[in-house]
Structure formats: C-alpha cells, structure tokens
PDB file of C-alpha atoms and ligand atoms in Angstrom:
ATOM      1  CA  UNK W  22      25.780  57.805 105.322  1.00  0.00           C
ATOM      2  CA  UNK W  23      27.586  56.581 108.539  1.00  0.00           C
ATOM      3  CA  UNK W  24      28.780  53.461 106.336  1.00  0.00           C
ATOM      4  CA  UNK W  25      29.511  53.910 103.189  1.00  0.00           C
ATOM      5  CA  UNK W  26      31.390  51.851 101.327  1.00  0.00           C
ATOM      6  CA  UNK W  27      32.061  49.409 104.277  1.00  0.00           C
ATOM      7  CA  UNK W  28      31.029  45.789 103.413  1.00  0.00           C
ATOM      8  CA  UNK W  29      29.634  43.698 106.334  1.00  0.00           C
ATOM      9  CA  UNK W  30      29.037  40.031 106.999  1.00  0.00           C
ATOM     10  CA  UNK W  31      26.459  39.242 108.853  1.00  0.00           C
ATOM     11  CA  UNK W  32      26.101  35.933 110.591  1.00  0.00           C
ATOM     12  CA  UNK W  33      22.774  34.149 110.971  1.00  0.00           C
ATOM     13  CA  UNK W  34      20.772  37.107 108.894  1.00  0.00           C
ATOM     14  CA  UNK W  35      17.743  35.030 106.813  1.00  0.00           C
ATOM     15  CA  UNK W  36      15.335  36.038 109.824  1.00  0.00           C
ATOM     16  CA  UNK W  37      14.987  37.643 113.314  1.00  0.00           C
ATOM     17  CA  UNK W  38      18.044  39.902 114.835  1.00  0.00           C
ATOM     18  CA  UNK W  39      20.276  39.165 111.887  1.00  0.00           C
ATOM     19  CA  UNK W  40      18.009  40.412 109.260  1.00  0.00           C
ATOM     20  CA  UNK W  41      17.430  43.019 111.120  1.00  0.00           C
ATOM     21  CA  UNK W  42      20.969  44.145 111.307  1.00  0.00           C
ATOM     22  CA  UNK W  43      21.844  43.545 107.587  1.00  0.00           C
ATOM     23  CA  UNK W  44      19.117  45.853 106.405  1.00  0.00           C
ATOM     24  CA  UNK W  45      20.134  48.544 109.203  1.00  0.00           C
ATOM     25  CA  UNK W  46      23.657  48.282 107.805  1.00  0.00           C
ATOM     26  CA  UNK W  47      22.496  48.472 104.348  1.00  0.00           C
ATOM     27  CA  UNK W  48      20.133  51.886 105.294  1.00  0.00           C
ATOM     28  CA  UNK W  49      23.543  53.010 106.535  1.00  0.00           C
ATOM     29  CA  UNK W  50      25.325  52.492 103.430  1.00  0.00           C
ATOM     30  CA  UNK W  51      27.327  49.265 103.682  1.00  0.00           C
ATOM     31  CA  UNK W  52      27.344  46.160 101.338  1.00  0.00           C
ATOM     32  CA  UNK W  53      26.046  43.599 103.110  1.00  0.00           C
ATOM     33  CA  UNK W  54      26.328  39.455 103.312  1.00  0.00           C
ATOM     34  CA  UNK W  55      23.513  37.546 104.660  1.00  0.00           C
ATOM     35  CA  UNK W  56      25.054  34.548 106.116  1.00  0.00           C
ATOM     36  CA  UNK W  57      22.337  31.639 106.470  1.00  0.00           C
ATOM     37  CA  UNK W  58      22.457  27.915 107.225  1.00  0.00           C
ATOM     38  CA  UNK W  59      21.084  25.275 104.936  1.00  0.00           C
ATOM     39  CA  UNK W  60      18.537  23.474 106.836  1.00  0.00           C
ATOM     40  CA  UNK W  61      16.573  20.696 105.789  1.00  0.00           C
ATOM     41  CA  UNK W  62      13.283  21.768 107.884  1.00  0.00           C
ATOM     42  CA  UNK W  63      12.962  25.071 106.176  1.00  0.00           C
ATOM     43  CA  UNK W  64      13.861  27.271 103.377  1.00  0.00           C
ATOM     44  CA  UNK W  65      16.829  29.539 104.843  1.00  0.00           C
ATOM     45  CA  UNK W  66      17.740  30.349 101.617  1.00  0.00           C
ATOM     46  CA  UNK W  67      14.453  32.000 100.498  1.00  0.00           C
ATOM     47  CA  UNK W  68      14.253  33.677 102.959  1.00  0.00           C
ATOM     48  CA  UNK W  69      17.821  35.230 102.920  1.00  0.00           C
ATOM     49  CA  UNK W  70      16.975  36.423  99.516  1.00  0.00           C
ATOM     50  CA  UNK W  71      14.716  38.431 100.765  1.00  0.00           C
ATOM     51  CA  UNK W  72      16.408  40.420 102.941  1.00  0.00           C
ATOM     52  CA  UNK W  73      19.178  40.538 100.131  1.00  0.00           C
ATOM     53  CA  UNK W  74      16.424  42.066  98.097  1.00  0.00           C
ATOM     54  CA  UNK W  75      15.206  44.602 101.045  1.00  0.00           C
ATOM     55  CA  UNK W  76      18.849  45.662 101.421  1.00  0.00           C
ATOM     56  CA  UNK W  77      19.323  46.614  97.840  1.00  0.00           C
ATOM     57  CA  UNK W  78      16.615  48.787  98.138  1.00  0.00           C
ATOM     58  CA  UNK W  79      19.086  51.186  99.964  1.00  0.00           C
ATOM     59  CA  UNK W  80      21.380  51.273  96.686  1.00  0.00           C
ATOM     60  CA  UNK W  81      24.101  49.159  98.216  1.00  0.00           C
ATOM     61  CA  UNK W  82      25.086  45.693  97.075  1.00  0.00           C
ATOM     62  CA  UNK W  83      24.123  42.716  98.977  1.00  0.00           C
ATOM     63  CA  UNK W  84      24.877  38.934  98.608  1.00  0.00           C
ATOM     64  CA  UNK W  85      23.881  35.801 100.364  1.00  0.00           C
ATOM     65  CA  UNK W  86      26.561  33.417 101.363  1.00  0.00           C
ATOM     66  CA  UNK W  87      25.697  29.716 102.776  1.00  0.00           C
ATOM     67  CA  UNK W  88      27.742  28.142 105.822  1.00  0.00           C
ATOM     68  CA  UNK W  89      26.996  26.734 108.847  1.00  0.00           C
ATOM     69  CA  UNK W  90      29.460  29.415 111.266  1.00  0.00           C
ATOM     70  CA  UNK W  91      30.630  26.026 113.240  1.00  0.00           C
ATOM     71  CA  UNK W  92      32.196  24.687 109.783  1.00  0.00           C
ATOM     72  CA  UNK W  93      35.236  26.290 109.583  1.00  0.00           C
ATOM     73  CA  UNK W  94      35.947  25.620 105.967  1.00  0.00           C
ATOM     74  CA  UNK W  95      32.860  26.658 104.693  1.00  0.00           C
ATOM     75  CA  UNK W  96      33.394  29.954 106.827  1.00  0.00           C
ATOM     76  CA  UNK W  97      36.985  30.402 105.268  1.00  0.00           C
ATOM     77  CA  UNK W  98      35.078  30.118 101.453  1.00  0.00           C
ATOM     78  CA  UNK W  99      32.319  32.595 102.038  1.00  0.00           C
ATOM     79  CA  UNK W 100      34.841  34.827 103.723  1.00  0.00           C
ATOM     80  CA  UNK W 101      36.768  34.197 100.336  1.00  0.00           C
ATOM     81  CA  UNK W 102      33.315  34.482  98.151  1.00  0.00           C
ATOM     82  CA  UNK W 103      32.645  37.943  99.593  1.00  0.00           C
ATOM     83  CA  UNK W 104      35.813  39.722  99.608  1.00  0.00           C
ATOM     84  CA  UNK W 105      35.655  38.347  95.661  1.00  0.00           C
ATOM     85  CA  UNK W 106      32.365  39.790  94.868  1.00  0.00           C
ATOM     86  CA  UNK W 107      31.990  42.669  96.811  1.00  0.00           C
ATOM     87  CA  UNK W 108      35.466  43.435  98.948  1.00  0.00           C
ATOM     88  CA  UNK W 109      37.245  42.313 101.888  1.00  0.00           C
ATOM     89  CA  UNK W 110      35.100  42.624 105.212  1.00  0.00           C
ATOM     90  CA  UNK W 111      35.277  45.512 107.462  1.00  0.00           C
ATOM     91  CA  UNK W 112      32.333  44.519 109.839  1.00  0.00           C
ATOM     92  CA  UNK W 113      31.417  41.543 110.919  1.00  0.00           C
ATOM     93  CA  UNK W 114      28.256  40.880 113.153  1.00  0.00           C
ATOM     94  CA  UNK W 115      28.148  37.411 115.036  1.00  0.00           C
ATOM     95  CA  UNK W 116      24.247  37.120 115.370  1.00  0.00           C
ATOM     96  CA  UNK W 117      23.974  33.520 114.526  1.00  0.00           C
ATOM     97  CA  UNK W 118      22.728  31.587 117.677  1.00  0.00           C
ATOM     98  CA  UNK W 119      20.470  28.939 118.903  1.00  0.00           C
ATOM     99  CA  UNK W 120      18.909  27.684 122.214  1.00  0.00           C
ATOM    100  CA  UNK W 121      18.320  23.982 122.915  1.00  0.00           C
ATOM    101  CA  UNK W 122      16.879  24.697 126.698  1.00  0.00           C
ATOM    102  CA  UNK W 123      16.848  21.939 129.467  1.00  0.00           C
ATOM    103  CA  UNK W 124      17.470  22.159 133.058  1.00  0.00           C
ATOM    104  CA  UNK W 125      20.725  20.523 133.634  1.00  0.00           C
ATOM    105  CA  UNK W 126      19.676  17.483 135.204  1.00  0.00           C
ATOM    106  CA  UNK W 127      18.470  16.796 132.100  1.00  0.00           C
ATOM    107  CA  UNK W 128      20.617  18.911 129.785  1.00  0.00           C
ATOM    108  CA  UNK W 129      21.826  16.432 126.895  1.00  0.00           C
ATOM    109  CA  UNK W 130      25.600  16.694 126.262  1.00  0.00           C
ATOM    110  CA  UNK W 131      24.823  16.811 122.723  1.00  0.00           C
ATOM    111  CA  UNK W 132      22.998  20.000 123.570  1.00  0.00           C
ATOM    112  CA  UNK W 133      25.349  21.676 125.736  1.00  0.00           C
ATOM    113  CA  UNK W 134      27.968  20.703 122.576  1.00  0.00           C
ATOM    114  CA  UNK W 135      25.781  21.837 119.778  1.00  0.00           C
ATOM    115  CA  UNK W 136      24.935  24.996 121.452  1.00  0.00           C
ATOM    116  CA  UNK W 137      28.531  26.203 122.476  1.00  0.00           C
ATOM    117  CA  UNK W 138      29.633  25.032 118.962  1.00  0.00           C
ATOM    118  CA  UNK W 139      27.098  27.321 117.323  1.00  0.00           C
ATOM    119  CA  UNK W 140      26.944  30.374 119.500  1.00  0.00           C
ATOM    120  CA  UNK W 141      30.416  30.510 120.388  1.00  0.00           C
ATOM    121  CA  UNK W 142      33.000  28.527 118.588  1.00  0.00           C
ATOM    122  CA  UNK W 143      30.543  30.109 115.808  1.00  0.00           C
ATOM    123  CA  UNK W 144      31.666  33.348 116.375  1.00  0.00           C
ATOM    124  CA  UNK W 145      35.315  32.219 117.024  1.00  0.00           C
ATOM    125  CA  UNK W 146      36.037  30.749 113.474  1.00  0.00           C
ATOM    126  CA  UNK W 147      34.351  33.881 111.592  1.00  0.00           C
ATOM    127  CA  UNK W 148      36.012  36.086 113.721  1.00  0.00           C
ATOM    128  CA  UNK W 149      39.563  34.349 113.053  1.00  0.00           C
ATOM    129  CA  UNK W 150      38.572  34.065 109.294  1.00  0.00           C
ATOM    130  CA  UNK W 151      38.568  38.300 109.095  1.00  0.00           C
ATOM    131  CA  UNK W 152      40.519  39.369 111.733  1.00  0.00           C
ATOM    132  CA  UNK W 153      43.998  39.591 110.139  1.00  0.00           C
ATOM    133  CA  UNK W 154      42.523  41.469 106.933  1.00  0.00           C
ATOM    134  CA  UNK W 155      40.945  44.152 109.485  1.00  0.00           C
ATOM    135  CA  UNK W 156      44.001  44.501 111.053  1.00  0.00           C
ATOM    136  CA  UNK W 157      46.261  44.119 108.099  1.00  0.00           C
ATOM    137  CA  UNK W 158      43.864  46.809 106.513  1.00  0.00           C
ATOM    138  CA  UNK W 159      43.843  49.117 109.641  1.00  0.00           C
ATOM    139  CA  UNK W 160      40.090  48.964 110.277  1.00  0.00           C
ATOM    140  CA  UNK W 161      37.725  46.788 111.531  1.00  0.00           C
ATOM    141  CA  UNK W 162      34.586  46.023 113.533  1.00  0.00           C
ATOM    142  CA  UNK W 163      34.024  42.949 115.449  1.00  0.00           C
ATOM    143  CA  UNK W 164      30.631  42.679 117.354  1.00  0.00           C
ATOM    144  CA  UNK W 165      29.170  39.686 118.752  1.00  0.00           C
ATOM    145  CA  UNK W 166      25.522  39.071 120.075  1.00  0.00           C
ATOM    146  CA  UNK W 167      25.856  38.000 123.184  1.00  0.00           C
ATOM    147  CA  UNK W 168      22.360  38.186 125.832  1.00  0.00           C
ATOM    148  CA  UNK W 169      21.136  39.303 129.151  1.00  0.00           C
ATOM    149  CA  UNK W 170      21.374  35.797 130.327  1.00  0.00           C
ATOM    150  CA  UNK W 171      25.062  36.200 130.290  1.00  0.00           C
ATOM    151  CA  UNK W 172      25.299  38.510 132.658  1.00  0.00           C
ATOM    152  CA  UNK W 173      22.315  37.110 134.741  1.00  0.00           C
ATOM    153  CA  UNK W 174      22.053  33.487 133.908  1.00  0.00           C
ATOM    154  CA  UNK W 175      18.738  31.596 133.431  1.00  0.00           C
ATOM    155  CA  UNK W 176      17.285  29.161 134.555  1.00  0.00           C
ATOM    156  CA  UNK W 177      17.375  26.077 131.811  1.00  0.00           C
ATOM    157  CA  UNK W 178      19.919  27.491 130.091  1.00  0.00           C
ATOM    158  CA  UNK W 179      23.376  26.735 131.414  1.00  0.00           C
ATOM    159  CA  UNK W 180      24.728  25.814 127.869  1.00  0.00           C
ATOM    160  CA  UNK W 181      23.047  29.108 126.422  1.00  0.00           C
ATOM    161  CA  UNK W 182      24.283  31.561 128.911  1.00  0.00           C
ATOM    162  CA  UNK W 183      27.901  29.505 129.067  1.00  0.00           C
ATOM    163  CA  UNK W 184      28.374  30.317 125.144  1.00  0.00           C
ATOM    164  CA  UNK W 185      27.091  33.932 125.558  1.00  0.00           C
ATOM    165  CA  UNK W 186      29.266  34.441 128.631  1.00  0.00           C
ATOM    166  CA  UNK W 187      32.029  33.137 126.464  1.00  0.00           C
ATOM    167  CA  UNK W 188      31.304  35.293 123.765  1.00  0.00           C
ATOM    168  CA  UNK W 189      32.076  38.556 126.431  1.00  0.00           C
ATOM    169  CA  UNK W 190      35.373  36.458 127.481  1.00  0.00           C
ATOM    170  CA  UNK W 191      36.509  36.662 123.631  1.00  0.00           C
ATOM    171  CA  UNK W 192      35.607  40.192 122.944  1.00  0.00           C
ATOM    172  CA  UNK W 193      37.437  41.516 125.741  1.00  0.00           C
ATOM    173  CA  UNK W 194      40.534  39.678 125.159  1.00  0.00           C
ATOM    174  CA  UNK W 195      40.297  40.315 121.151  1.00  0.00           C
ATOM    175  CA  UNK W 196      39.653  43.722 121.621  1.00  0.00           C
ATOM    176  CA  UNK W 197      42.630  44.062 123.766  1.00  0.00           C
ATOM    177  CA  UNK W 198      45.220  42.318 120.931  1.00  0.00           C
ATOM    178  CA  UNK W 199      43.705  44.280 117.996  1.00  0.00           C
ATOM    179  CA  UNK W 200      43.158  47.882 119.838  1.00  0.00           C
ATOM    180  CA  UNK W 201      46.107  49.215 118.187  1.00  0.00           C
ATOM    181  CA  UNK W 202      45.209  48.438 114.601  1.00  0.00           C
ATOM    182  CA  UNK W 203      41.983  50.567 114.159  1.00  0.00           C
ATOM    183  CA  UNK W 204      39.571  47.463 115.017  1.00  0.00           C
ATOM    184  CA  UNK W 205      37.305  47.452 117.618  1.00  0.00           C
ATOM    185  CA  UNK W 206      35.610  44.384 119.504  1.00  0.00           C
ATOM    186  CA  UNK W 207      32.615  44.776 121.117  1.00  0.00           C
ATOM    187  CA  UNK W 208      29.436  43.169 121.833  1.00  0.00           C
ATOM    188  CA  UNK W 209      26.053  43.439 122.337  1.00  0.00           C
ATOM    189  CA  UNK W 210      23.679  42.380 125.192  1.00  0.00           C
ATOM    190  CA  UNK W 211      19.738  41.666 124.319  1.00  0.00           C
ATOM    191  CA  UNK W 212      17.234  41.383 126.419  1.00  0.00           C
ATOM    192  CA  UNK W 213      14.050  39.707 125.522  1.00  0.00           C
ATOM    193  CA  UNK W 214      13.425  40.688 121.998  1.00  0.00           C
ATOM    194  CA  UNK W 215      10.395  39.751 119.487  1.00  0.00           C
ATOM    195  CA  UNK W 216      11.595  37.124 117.200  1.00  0.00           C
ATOM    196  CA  UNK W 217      10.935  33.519 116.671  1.00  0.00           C
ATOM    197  CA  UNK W 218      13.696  32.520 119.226  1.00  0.00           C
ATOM    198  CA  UNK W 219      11.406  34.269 121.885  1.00  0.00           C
ATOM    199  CA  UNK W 220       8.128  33.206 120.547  1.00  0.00           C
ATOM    200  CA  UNK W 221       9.017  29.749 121.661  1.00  0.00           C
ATOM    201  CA  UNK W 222       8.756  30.732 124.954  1.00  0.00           C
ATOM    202  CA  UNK W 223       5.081  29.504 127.260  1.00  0.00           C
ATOM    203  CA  UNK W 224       2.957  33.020 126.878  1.00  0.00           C
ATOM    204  CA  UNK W 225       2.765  32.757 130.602  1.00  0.00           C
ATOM    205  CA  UNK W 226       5.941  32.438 130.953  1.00  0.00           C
ATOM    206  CA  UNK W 227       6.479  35.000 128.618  1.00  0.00           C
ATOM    207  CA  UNK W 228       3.832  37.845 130.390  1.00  0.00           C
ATOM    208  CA  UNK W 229       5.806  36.694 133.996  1.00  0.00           C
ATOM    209  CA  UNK W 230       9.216  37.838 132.180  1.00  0.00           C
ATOM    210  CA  UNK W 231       7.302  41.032 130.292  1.00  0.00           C
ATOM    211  CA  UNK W 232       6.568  42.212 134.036  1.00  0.00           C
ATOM    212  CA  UNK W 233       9.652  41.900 135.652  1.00  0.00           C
ATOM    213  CA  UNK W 234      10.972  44.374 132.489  1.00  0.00           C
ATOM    214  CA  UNK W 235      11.059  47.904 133.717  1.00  0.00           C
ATOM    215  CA  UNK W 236       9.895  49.113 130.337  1.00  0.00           C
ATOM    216  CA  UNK W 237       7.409  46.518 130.882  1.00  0.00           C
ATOM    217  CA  UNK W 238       7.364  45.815 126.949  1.00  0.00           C
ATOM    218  CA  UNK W 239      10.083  43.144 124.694  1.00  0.00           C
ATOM    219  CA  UNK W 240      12.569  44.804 122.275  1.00  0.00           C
ATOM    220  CA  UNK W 241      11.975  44.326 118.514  1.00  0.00           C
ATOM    221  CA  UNK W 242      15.054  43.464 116.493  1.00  0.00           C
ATOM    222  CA  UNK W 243      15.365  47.121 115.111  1.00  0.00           C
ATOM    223  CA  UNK W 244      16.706  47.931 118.331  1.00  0.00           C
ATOM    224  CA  UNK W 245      19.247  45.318 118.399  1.00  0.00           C
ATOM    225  CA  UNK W 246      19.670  46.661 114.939  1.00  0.00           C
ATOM    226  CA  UNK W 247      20.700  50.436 115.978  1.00  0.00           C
ATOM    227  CA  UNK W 248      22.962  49.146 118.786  1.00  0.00           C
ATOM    228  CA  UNK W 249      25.249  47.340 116.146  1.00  0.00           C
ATOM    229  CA  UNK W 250      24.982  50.484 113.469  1.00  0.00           C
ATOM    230  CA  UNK W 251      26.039  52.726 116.411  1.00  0.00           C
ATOM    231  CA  UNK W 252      28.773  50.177 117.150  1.00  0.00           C
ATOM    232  CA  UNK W 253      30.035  49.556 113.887  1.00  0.00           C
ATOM    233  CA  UNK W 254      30.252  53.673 112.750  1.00  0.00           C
ATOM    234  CA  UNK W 255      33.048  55.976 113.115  1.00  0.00           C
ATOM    235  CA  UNK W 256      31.114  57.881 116.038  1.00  0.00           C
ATOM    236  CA  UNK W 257      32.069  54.211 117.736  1.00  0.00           C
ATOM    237  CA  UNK W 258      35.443  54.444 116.791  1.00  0.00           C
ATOM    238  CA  UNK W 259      36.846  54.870 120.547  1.00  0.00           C
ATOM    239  CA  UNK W 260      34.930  52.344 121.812  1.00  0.00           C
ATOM    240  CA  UNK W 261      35.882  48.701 122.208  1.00  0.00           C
ATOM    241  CA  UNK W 262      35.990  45.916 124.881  1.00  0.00           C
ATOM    242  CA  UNK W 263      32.677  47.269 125.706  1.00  0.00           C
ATOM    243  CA  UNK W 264      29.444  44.959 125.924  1.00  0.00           C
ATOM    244  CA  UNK W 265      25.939  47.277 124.971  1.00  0.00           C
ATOM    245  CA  UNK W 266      23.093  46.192 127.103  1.00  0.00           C
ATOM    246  CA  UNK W 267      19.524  46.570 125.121  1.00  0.00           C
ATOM    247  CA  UNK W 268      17.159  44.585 127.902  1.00  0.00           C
ATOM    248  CA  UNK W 269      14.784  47.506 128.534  1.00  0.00           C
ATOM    249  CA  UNK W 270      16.505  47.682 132.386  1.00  0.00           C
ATOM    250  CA  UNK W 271      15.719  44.358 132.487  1.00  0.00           C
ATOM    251  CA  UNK W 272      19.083  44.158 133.919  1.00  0.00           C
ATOM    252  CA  UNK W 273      20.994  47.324 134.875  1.00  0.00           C
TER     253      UNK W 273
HETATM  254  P1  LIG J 316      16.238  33.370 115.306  1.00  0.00           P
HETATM  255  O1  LIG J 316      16.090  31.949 115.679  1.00  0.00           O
HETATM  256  O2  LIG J 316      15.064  34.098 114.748  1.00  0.00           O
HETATM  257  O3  LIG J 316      17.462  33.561 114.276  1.00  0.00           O
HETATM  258  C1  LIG J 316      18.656  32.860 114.402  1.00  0.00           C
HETATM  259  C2  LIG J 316      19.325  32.824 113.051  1.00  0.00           C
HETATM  260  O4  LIG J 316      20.575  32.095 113.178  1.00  0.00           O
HETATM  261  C3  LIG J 316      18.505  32.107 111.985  1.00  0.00           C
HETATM  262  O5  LIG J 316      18.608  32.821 110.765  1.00  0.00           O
HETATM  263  C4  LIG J 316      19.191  30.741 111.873  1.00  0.00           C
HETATM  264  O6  LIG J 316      19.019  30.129 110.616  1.00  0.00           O
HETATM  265  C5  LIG J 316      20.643  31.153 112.114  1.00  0.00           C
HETATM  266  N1  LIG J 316      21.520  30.041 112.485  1.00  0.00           N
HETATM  267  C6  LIG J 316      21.295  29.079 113.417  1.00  0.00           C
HETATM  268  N2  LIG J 316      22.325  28.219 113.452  1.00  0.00           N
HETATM  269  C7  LIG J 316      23.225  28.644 112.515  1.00  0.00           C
HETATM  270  C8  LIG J 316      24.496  28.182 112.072  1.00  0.00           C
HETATM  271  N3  LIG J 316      25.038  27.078 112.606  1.00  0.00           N
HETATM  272  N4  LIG J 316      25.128  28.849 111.097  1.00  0.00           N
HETATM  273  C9  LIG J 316      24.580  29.957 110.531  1.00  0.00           C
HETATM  274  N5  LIG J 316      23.377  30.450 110.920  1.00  0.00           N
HETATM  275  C10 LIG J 316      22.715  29.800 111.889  1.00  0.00           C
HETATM  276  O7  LIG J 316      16.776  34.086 116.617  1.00  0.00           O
HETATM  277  P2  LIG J 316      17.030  35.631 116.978  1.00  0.00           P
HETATM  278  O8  LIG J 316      16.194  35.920 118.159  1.00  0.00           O
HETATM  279  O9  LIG J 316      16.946  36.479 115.773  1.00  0.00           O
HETATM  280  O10 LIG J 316      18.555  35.533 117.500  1.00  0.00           O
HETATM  281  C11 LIG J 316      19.655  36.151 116.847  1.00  0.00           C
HETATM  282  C12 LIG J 316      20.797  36.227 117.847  1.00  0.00           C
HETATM  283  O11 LIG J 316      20.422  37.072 118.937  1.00  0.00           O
HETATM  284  C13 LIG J 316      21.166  34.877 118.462  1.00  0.00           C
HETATM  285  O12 LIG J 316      22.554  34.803 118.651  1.00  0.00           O
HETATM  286  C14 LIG J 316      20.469  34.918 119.802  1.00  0.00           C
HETATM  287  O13 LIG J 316      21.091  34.070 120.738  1.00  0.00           O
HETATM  288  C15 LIG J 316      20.625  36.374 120.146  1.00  0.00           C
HETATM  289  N6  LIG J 316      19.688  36.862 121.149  1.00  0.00           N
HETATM  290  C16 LIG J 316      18.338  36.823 120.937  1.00  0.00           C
HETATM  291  C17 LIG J 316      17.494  37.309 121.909  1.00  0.00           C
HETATM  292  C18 LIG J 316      15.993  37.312 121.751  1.00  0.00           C
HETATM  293  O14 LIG J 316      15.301  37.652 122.724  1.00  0.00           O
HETATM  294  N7  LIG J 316      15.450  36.988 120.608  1.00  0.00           N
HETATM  295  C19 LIG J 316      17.999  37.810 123.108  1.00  0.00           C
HETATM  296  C20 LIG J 316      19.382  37.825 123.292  1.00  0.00           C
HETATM  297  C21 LIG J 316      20.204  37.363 122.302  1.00  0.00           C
END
C-alpha cells in the first residue's frame, strides 16, 4: 500500500471531491479525517459519517472532525483532536471550497470576502496549523485544490478564480521554504468535474462547456481522487511546487 500508516486530513470531505479523496487515501492505506462544516441547511455531519464508514472498509482508521477551515481556532483543535486519536498529520488535502458566482458589476463584497476566506485563507490556516509538525517530523504533503479557472479565468467568477489563483501563489512559495525538510507542496488543477458544485451550473450552459472539452466528457471526482494519491505517495516524493492539471485538455 502506497500509504500506509500515513494519516491524512482532508478538508471539505462529507461530499463531492473531498470524499472522494478520503476514501482514495484510505484504499491506499492512510488514516483518514473527514473535515466537514456544520451547516444549518443540511446534515454535513451524516453525511461525513458515511464516508468515515466507506473508508474503514479499507482496514484503516478514520475520524470525522467539525470546523469551518476559515475559523482558525477550531482548525488548531481538530488539528489537535486528530494527532490525539489517530497521530500527527502527514497529508493534508485543501479541498474545501465554495462558489458564490456574479459578474462583477454585481459581485457583492460579502461574496468576494466569503469566498477568498473559504477557498483560500481556508487553506492558509490548515496549512499553518500542520506545517511545522511535517517539517519538524521530516515529511509532509501539502496539496491544495485549486481549478482550471485559475489559470484561465471565468467569466462570473473573479472572486472564485482570485482565491484559486491564490492558492497556486501559496504553494509555490510554501513549497519553496519547506523543500528541504522532506515536505512537498503542490496542487491540483480540476477541470469541470461531476459533483454538486457543477450541477448548479444551466444544462445549456453546461453542454456549451462539455463541447469546448477535448475529451468532450466532465471528470468524476475519482479522478481528482488519483491525482492527490499520486501526489501524496513516495513515487511523488521529488515533486513539489508543481500544480496537476485534470481538465480533460480543457486547458493545456
Ligand atoms: P461540493 O460543493 O460538492 O463540496 C464542497 C465541500 O466543501 C462540501 O463538503 C462542503 O460542506 C465543504 N465546505 C464548504 N465550506 C466549508 C468550510 N468553510 N469549511 C469546511 N468545509 C467546507 O464541491 P466539489 O465540486 O466537491 O469541490 C471540492 C473542491 O474542488 C472545491 O475546492 C472546489 O472549488 C474544487 N473544484 C471543483 C471543481 C468541479 O468541477 N466540481 C472544479 C475545480 C475545482
């Protein structure tokens, strides 16, 4: 097993990408920690159960640990809470994220805030919460979901592809002030992948965007899913700074 006996965090896992990632981890041999949000509109933590329950099914351990990634606090407990009940974290996967899309016209400051404080100060505070263990421990794996629109921006989405864009701005700089301590910093780059963020999208909207896809087709999570497992092994382990596209040549 590429993982064994490497414990992972996972932000954002009770559904979509994150899930996905946790139980690829797991099927790799690491402990896993779903990360979820408490939300009043729906039951997050549920639903994080169950993929705590699908990743035991690979023999490994697997916890779920509540907090909001922009509360640092919160973040510095779970991170706290896990190294307690299963060990300190080796891996951890920034996949928590939202979009709150206007053009900017009409682009509410709230929502440019809320989004930049989720997807990318998000991913700032759980980074800072693990990064001195990793590097006190000699070993360490950082990777952030960022997104095609990053690289290509989008149209109603300044405050979306600003955070994501920002996300690529920390992972290069992190990687370069960790390098020599055996943790590597990379990130990720999805395309248009099937999950509930995406099925928000117009359908015609959506076929326009499937057809301008070389592959012609969206991504499912799973894919996502092997991009961070390959990231995250030892096969990875001369790799960082790097950012993984998985678009389908949506964007080469
Ligand atoms: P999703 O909406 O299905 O899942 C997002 C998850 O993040 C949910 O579990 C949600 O509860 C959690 N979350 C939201 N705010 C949080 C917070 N403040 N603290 C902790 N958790 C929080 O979306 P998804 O498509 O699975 O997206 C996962 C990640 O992948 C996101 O960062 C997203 O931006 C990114 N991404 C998605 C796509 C796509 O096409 N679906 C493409 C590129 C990048």
């Amino acid at each position: 097993m590429r993982l064994d006996g490497r414990t992972a965090m996972v932000t954002g896992a009770s559904r979509g990408i994150g899930a996905a990632i946790a139980l690829r981890l797991a099927s790799d041999g690491a402990n896993v920690a779903i990360n979820y949000i408490d939300e009043p509109e729906r039951d997050n933590a549920a639903e994080a159960d169950q993929v705590a329950e699908a990743a035991r099914e690979f023999d490994v351990q697997a916890v779920c640990a509540e907090a909001d990634v922009t509360d640092r606090e919160a973040i510095a407990d779970v991170v706290s809470y896990i190294s307690e009940r299963l060990a300190p974290i080796d891996i951890l996967v920034n996949s928590a994220g939202i979009t709150r899309d206007r053009t900017m016209r009409k682009l509410a400051p709230e929502d440019w805030d809320r989004v930049l404080a989720v997807n990318l100060t998000g991913g700032f505070n759980c980074a800072r919460a693990v990064v001195e263990g990793m590097t006190d421990r000699d070993w360490g794996r950082i990777i952030s979901i960022s997104s095609v629109v990053a690289l290509m921006g989008n149209f109603g989405q300044a405050n979306y592809a600003a955070s994501k864009a920002g996300l690529l701005g920390m992972t290069k700089s992190l990687a370069r002030e960790v390098a020599r301590k055996g943790v590597t910093v990379n990130a990720v780059a999805p395309g248009f992948i099937d999950t509930e963020m995406t099925r928000a999208i117009p359908e015609d909207v959506m076929a326009q965007i499937v057809e301008s896809i070389p592959m012609q087709a969206t991504g499912d999570p799973e894919d996502v899913a092997g991009a961070v497992a390959f990231l995250a092994s030892d096969d990875a382990r001369y790799i960082t700074g790097h950012v993984l596209s998985v678009n389908g040549g949506l964007y080469m």
